[in-house]
Coordinates of C-alpha atoms in Angstrom, one line a residue:
M1 CA -30.1 -129.7 22.8
N2 CA -31.8 -126.4 22.5
E3 CA -29.5 -123.7 23.8
K4 CA -31.3 -120.8 25.5
E5 CA -31.0 -117.5 23.6
L6 CA -30.5 -114.3 25.5
K7 CA -31.3 -110.7 24.7
I8 CA -29.1 -107.8 25.6
G9 CA -31.1 -107.2 28.8
D10 CA -30.5 -110.8 29.9
I11 CA -26.8 -110.5 29.4
A12 CA -26.7 -107.2 31.3
R13 CA -28.6 -108.8 34.2
L14 CA -26.3 -111.8 34.3
T15 CA -23.0 -109.9 34.1
G16 CA -24.0 -106.9 36.3
I17 CA -23.4 -104.2 33.8
S18 CA -25.8 -101.9 32.0
E19 CA -27.5 -102.7 28.7
Q20 CA -25.7 -99.8 27.1
D21 CA -22.3 -101.2 28.2
V22 CA -23.3 -104.6 26.8
R23 CA -24.2 -103.0 23.5
T24 CA -20.9 -101.1 23.5
L25 CA -19.0 -104.3 24.1
V26 CA -20.8 -106.1 21.3
Q27 CA -20.1 -103.3 18.9
T28 CA -16.5 -103.0 19.9
Y29 CA -15.8 -106.8 19.8
D30 CA -18.4 -107.8 17.2
S31 CA -16.2 -110.5 15.8
L32 CA -16.3 -112.4 19.1
F33 CA -20.1 -112.7 19.2
T34 CA -22.6 -114.7 17.3
Y35 CA -26.2 -113.8 17.3
R36 CA -29.3 -113.9 15.2
T37 CA -31.8 -111.1 14.7
I38 CA -35.6 -111.1 14.9
G39 CA -36.6 -107.6 13.7
P40 CA -34.6 -105.1 15.7
V41 CA -33.9 -107.7 18.5
K42 CA -30.5 -109.5 18.7
L43 CA -30.6 -113.0 20.3
F44 CA -27.3 -114.4 21.6
P45 CA -26.3 -117.9 22.7
E46 CA -25.6 -118.4 26.4
R47 CA -21.8 -118.4 25.8
A48 CA -22.1 -114.6 25.1
V49 CA -22.4 -114.2 28.9
R50 CA -19.0 -115.9 29.3
I51 CA -17.5 -113.7 26.6
V52 CA -18.8 -110.5 28.2
R53 CA -17.4 -111.7 31.6
E54 CA -14.0 -112.4 30.0
L55 CA -14.0 -108.9 28.4
I56 CA -14.8 -107.3 31.7
E57 CA -11.9 -109.2 33.5
L58 CA -9.4 -108.5 30.7
S59 CA -10.4 -104.8 30.7
E60 CA -9.5 -104.6 34.4
K61 CA -5.9 -105.5 33.4
G62 CA -5.6 -102.5 31.2
L63 CA -5.1 -104.4 27.9
T64 CA -5.8 -102.8 24.6
P65 CA -9.0 -103.9 22.7
E66 CA -6.8 -105.7 20.2
D67 CA -5.1 -107.7 23.0
I68 CA -8.4 -108.4 24.7
A69 CA -9.9 -109.7 21.5
E70 CA -6.9 -111.9 20.8
E71 CA -6.9 -113.3 24.3
V72 CA -10.6 -114.2 24.2
R73 CA -10.2 -115.6 20.7
S74 CA -7.3 -117.8 21.7
G75 CA -9.2 -119.1 24.7
G76 CA -6.3 -118.1 27.0
K77 CA -8.7 -116.7 29.5
S78 CA -11.2 -118.9 31.2
V79 CA -13.5 -117.6 33.8
A80 CA -14.6 -119.5 36.8
P81 CA -18.3 -119.2 37.5
E82 CA -17.8 -118.0 41.1
E83 CA -15.9 -114.9 40.1
P84 CA -18.6 -113.2 38.1
A85 CA -21.1 -114.0 40.8
G86 CA -18.8 -112.0 43.2
E87 CA -18.8 -109.1 40.7
I88 CA -22.6 -109.2 40.4
G89 CA -22.9 -109.0 44.2
R90 CA -20.9 -105.7 44.3
V91 CA -23.9 -103.5 44.1
G92 CA -23.2 -99.8 43.9
T93 CA -19.5 -100.3 43.0
P94 CA -18.8 -99.5 39.4
L95 CA -16.7 -102.0 37.6
P96 CA -13.4 -100.9 35.9
P97 CA -14.6 -102.1 32.5
E98 CA -17.6 -99.8 32.9
V99 CA -15.2 -96.9 33.5
A100 CA -13.4 -97.9 30.3
I101 CA -16.7 -98.1 28.4
D102 CA -17.9 -94.8 30.0
F103 CA -14.6 -93.2 28.8
R104 CA -15.8 -93.6 25.2
V105 CA -19.2 -92.1 26.2
M106 CA -17.3 -89.3 28.0
Q107 CA -15.3 -88.7 24.9
D108 CA -18.4 -88.4 22.8
T109 CA -20.0 -86.1 25.4
L110 CA -16.8 -84.0 25.5
A111 CA -16.7 -83.7 21.7
M112 CA -20.3 -82.6 21.7
H113 CA -19.6 -80.0 24.4
E114 CA -16.5 -78.8 22.4
R115 CA -18.7 -78.4 19.3
R116 CA -21.2 -76.5 21.3
I117 CA -18.5 -74.3 22.8
A118 CA -17.1 -73.6 19.3
R119 CA -20.5 -72.7 18.0
L120 CA -21.1 -70.4 21.0
T121 CA -17.7 -68.8 20.6
A122 CA -18.4 -68.2 16.9
E123 CA -21.7 -66.6 17.8
L124 CA -20.1 -64.5 20.5
E125 CA -17.4 -63.3 18.0
Q126 CA -20.0 -62.5 15.5
E127 CA -21.9 -60.5 18.1
R128 CA -18.7 -58.7 19.0
E129 CA -18.0 -57.9 15.3
L130 CA -21.5 -56.5 15.0
R131 CA -20.9 -54.3 18.1
R132 CA -17.6 -53.1 16.7
E133 CA -19.3 -52.2 13.4
E134 CA -22.1 -50.4 15.3
A135 CA -19.5 -48.5 17.4
G136 CA -17.7 -47.6 14.2
R137 CA -20.9 -46.3 12.6
L138 CA -21.7 -44.3 15.8
G139 CA -18.2 -42.8 15.8
Q140 CA -18.5 -41.8 12.2
A141 CA -21.9 -40.2 12.8
L142 CA -20.4 -38.3 15.8
E143 CA -17.5 -37.1 13.6
D144 CA -19.9 -36.0 10.9
L145 CA -21.9 -34.1 13.4
R146 CA -18.8 -32.3 14.7
E147 CA -17.8 -31.3 11.2
Q148 CA -21.3 -29.9 10.6
V149 CA -21.2 -27.9 13.9
E150 CA -17.8 -26.5 12.9
R151 CA -19.0 -25.5 9.4
Q152 CA -22.1 -23.8 11.0
R153 CA -19.7 -21.9 13.4
E154 CA -17.7 -20.7 10.4
Q155 CA -20.9 -19.7 8.5
L156 CA -22.1 -17.8 11.7
A157 CA -18.8 -16.0 11.9
I158 CA -19.1 -14.9 8.3
V159 CA -22.7 -13.8 8.8
A160 CA -21.6 -11.8 12.0
E161 CA -18.9 -10.0 9.9
W162 CA -21.5 -9.1 7.3
V163 CA -24.0 -7.9 9.9
D164 CA -21.2 -5.6 11.4
Y165 CA -20.4 -4.3 8.0
F166 CA -24.0 -3.5 7.1
D167 CA -24.5 -1.8 10.5
L168 CA -21.5 0.4 9.8
Q169 CA -22.9 1.2 6.4
M170 CA -26.3 2.1 7.8
D171 CA -24.6 4.3 10.4
E172 CA -22.8 6.1 7.6
A173 CA -26.0 6.5 5.6
T174 CA -27.9 8.1 8.4
R175 CA -25.2 10.7 9.3
P176 CA -25.8 14.3 8.1
A177 CA -24.2 15.1 4.8
L178 CA -21.8 17.8 6.3
E179 CA -20.5 15.4 8.9
R180 CA -19.8 12.8 6.2
V181 CA -17.9 15.4 4.1
L182 CA -15.8 16.5 7.1
R183 CA -15.1 12.9 8.0
A184 CA -14.0 12.2 4.5
F185 CA -11.4 15.0 4.8
G186 CA -10.3 13.8 8.2
K187 CA -11.9 16.7 10.2
T188 CA -14.4 16.2 12.9
N189 CA -15.9 19.4 14.5
G190 CA -18.3 19.2 17.3
P191 CA -21.3 21.5 17.7
G192 CA -20.5 25.2 18.2
K193 CA -17.0 24.7 16.6
S194 CA -16.0 26.3 13.3
A195 CA -13.6 24.9 10.9
G196 CA -11.4 28.1 10.8
R197 CA -11.1 28.5 14.6
T198 CA -7.5 28.6 15.8
G199 CA -6.6 28.1 19.5

């Protein structure tokens, strides 16, 4: 009375779903399955195929995992052998339980993408912050340059005033002594004119 033991791959082949989906069902409804392990391999009794088929059919009804486990545990759902055979023959048509199982995979994938988006968003914000800081530094450098140019303009204006003053002084120093004296008294006589000439 040796019952044949099945591996995950055998159960997947007999039920028409993927090995990953069988593993997910075993993990989700672990209390419903009995098995022994040889190294990393789990060996299930043949009734595991019936349990998986029941889980598939009950999942089609939209029951919660708790309700499905209770239904299988109570033995309220019996599966005729012909029905799974029909399901196995539907090649290329995904079974609703697979959609339910895939939903969990999709959730994990979505969570992974959300984490990636959050990381990329943080990196983008960090890059934007660096650009803002760089723009601030460039703006400050431009403002400093403007201030330096304005100071140099002011210094050039002062130098120009001093140059004009020294030019004037040099002009005064090079004039003849008599002309400087007359200018000092407010009189300017041109050549050939005398200071005492009246009309």
